[in-house]
Structures are given as structure tokens and as C-alpha cells.
Coordinates of C-alpha atoms in Angstrom, one line a residue:
M1 CA 196.7 158.8 266.0
K2 CA 193.2 159.8 266.4
L3 CA 191.2 160.6 269.6
K4 CA 187.4 160.4 270.0
A5 CA 186.2 162.1 273.2
K6 CA 183.0 163.2 274.7
A7 CA 182.9 166.2 277.2
K8 CA 180.6 168.6 278.7
V9 CA 181.8 171.7 280.8
T10 CA 179.6 172.4 283.9
I11 CA 179.1 175.7 285.3
R12 CA 181.0 175.0 288.2
Q13 CA 184.2 173.6 286.0
Y14 CA 183.6 176.8 283.9
L15 CA 183.6 179.2 286.9
K16 CA 186.8 177.3 288.4
I17 CA 188.8 177.6 285.0
L18 CA 187.9 181.2 284.3
F19 CA 188.5 182.5 287.9
S20 CA 191.8 180.6 287.8
L21 CA 192.8 182.1 284.3
T22 CA 191.4 185.6 285.5
Y23 CA 193.6 185.5 288.8
S24 CA 196.8 184.2 287.4
K25 CA 197.3 187.3 285.2
P26 CA 200.1 189.8 286.6
I27 CA 197.7 192.7 287.1
M28 CA 195.1 190.7 289.1
I29 CA 198.2 189.4 291.3
F30 CA 199.3 192.9 291.8
L31 CA 195.9 194.1 293.0
I32 CA 195.4 191.1 295.4
C33 CA 198.9 191.8 296.7
F34 CA 197.7 195.5 297.1
A35 CA 194.6 194.5 298.9
S36 CA 196.6 192.4 301.2
L37 CA 198.9 195.3 302.1
M38 CA 196.0 197.4 302.6
V39 CA 194.5 194.8 305.0
L40 CA 197.6 194.5 307.0
W41 CA 197.9 198.3 307.2
I42 CA 194.3 198.7 308.3
T43 CA 194.8 195.8 311.0
L44 CA 197.9 197.2 312.1
Y45 CA 196.7 200.6 312.7
H46 CA 193.7 199.5 314.6
L47 CA 195.6 197.0 316.9
H48 CA 198.2 200.0 317.6
I49 CA 201.1 197.7 316.7
L50 CA 202.7 200.3 314.4
N51 CA 202.9 204.0 314.4
L52 CA 201.1 204.0 310.8
P53 CA 198.9 206.9 309.3
K54 CA 195.2 206.7 310.0
P55 CA 193.5 205.0 306.9
V56 CA 190.9 207.4 305.4
I57 CA 187.8 206.6 303.4
Y58 CA 189.7 206.0 300.2
Q59 CA 191.6 203.1 301.4
Y60 CA 188.5 201.3 302.7
I61 CA 186.6 201.9 299.3
T62 CA 189.6 200.6 297.4
L63 CA 189.7 197.5 299.6
L64 CA 185.9 197.2 299.0
L65 CA 186.3 197.5 295.1
I66 CA 189.3 194.9 295.0
S67 CA 188.2 192.4 297.4
V68 CA 184.3 192.5 296.9
I69 CA 183.1 194.2 294.1
Q70 CA 185.5 193.1 291.6
P71 CA 185.0 189.3 292.3
V72 CA 181.2 189.7 292.0
V73 CA 181.6 191.6 288.6
I74 CA 183.8 188.6 287.4
F75 CA 181.4 186.1 288.8
T76 CA 178.3 187.4 287.4
T77 CA 180.2 188.2 284.1
I78 CA 181.1 184.3 283.8
L79 CA 177.8 183.5 284.7
R80 CA 176.0 185.5 282.0
N81 CA 178.6 184.4 279.4
Y82 CA 177.9 180.5 280.4
Y83 CA 174.0 181.0 280.3
S84 CA 174.3 183.1 277.1
S85 CA 176.0 180.6 275.2
N86 CA 174.7 177.5 274.0
H87 CA 178.1 175.9 272.9
L88 CA 179.3 176.2 276.3
R89 CA 176.4 174.0 278.0
E90 CA 176.1 171.6 275.1
T91 CA 177.8 168.0 275.3
L92 CA 180.6 168.1 273.0
D93 CA 181.7 165.2 270.6
M94 CA 185.3 165.8 269.7
D95 CA 187.6 164.1 267.0
L96 CA 191.1 165.0 267.3
A97 CA 193.2 163.8 264.4
E98 CA 196.6 164.3 263.4
N99 CA 195.5 167.5 260.8
E100 CA 192.4 168.8 262.5
I101 CA 189.9 168.7 265.3
K102 CA 186.3 168.3 264.7
I103 CA 183.9 169.0 267.4
R104 CA 180.1 168.7 267.0
G105 CA 177.8 170.2 269.6
E106 CA 173.9 170.1 269.7
S107 CA 173.4 173.2 267.8
F108 CA 177.0 173.7 265.6
Y109 CA 179.7 171.9 264.2
M110 CA 183.2 173.2 263.7
E111 CA 186.7 171.9 261.8
I112 CA 189.7 173.6 262.8
L113 CA 193.1 172.8 261.1
W114 CA 196.0 172.4 263.6
P115 CA 198.1 175.1 261.7
K116 CA 195.2 177.6 262.4
I117 CA 195.3 177.1 266.1
Y118 CA 196.9 179.9 267.8
K119 CA 198.1 178.3 271.1
I120 CA 197.6 175.4 273.3
V121 CA 197.8 175.5 277.1
E122 CA 198.0 172.7 279.4
K123 CA 196.5 173.4 283.1
K124 CA 196.2 170.8 285.9
N125 CA 192.8 169.7 284.9
W126 CA 192.3 171.2 281.3
F127 CA 193.7 171.5 277.9
L128 CA 192.8 175.0 276.4
I129 CA 193.0 174.9 272.6
Y130 CA 193.0 178.7 271.5
Q131 CA 191.7 179.8 268.4
N132 CA 192.7 183.5 268.9
N133 CA 194.1 185.4 272.0
L134 CA 190.6 185.5 273.7
S135 CA 188.4 182.3 272.6
A136 CA 189.6 178.8 273.6
I137 CA 188.1 175.3 273.4
L138 CA 188.0 174.0 276.9
I139 CA 188.6 170.3 277.0
P140 CA 188.8 168.4 280.7
K141 CA 191.6 166.1 281.2
K142 CA 189.0 163.6 282.7
I143 CA 187.0 163.0 279.5
Y144 CA 184.8 160.1 278.4
R145 CA 187.0 158.3 275.8
R146 CA 184.8 156.4 273.2
S147 CA 187.8 155.1 271.2
R148 CA 191.3 155.5 270.0

């Protein structure tokens, strides 16, 4: 069986998938839970609901780093990565065959044999075909199919 498809990943799609991948990692989940507990602590202290110790400047700085600075840094890194790579912004013609994947962009051509694939991950709206533990081919599930 052979599938031919065309796909283009927009900046909005790229941001959404990378934020989703980033914030699903255990360390990020831990940081979000930690920040939530800090918000709860600060709120309960200021509402005088519980007799909690007064938050000091370090708690506010930590909360600012986790809830504002970190997402801004992730966002700008994703933007820089997307706009610095021609491959990410190009319309891709993909041929998925039984023994290989062929991908042609406006500035590149790539063939990968299935045994050389590191792993394949299925998300709600994406297939991620990893070439190694950091680099993946993003294939939206809503792709324009040319033929089967």
C-alpha cells in the first residue's frame, strides 16, 4: 500500500504541537503543579484563610519564572526555530510506501527507510515520525490526499 499526501505545517500548528509536547513532559507537569501550589499558598495567605507563613520575594520570583518567563522563552524559541528553517515552512509532498518514506520540499528531498525510523508517535491531530530522539517529521492527520 502506498499513500501520497501533501501537507504544510503552519506556525500556529507548530506552536500548538510543540507546546503540547513540551508541557506533557514529567518535569514540566511537576513545575506547573509546583507553581499552582505556590499560587494557592500566596492566595490563601493574602485571604487570611489559613495560618500560612508569609511568602517572601523568592516565592514570587519563582512563580514569575515558571508562569511567565518560561512560557515566553519556549514561545520565542519555537518561533525562531520555525522561521529559521525553510523545511518547516515548505509544502511537503510525501510518499509513504511499505519500505520507505519519501519527502520532497521546495528546497530538499529526503528518503528514509522504515527500519531506520527511531519511533512513531500518534497524537490527536498528528503523526510524529522520529528520525532520532529529538527530530521528527510532523504529519498532520488532516492532510490533502492525492492518491492511494
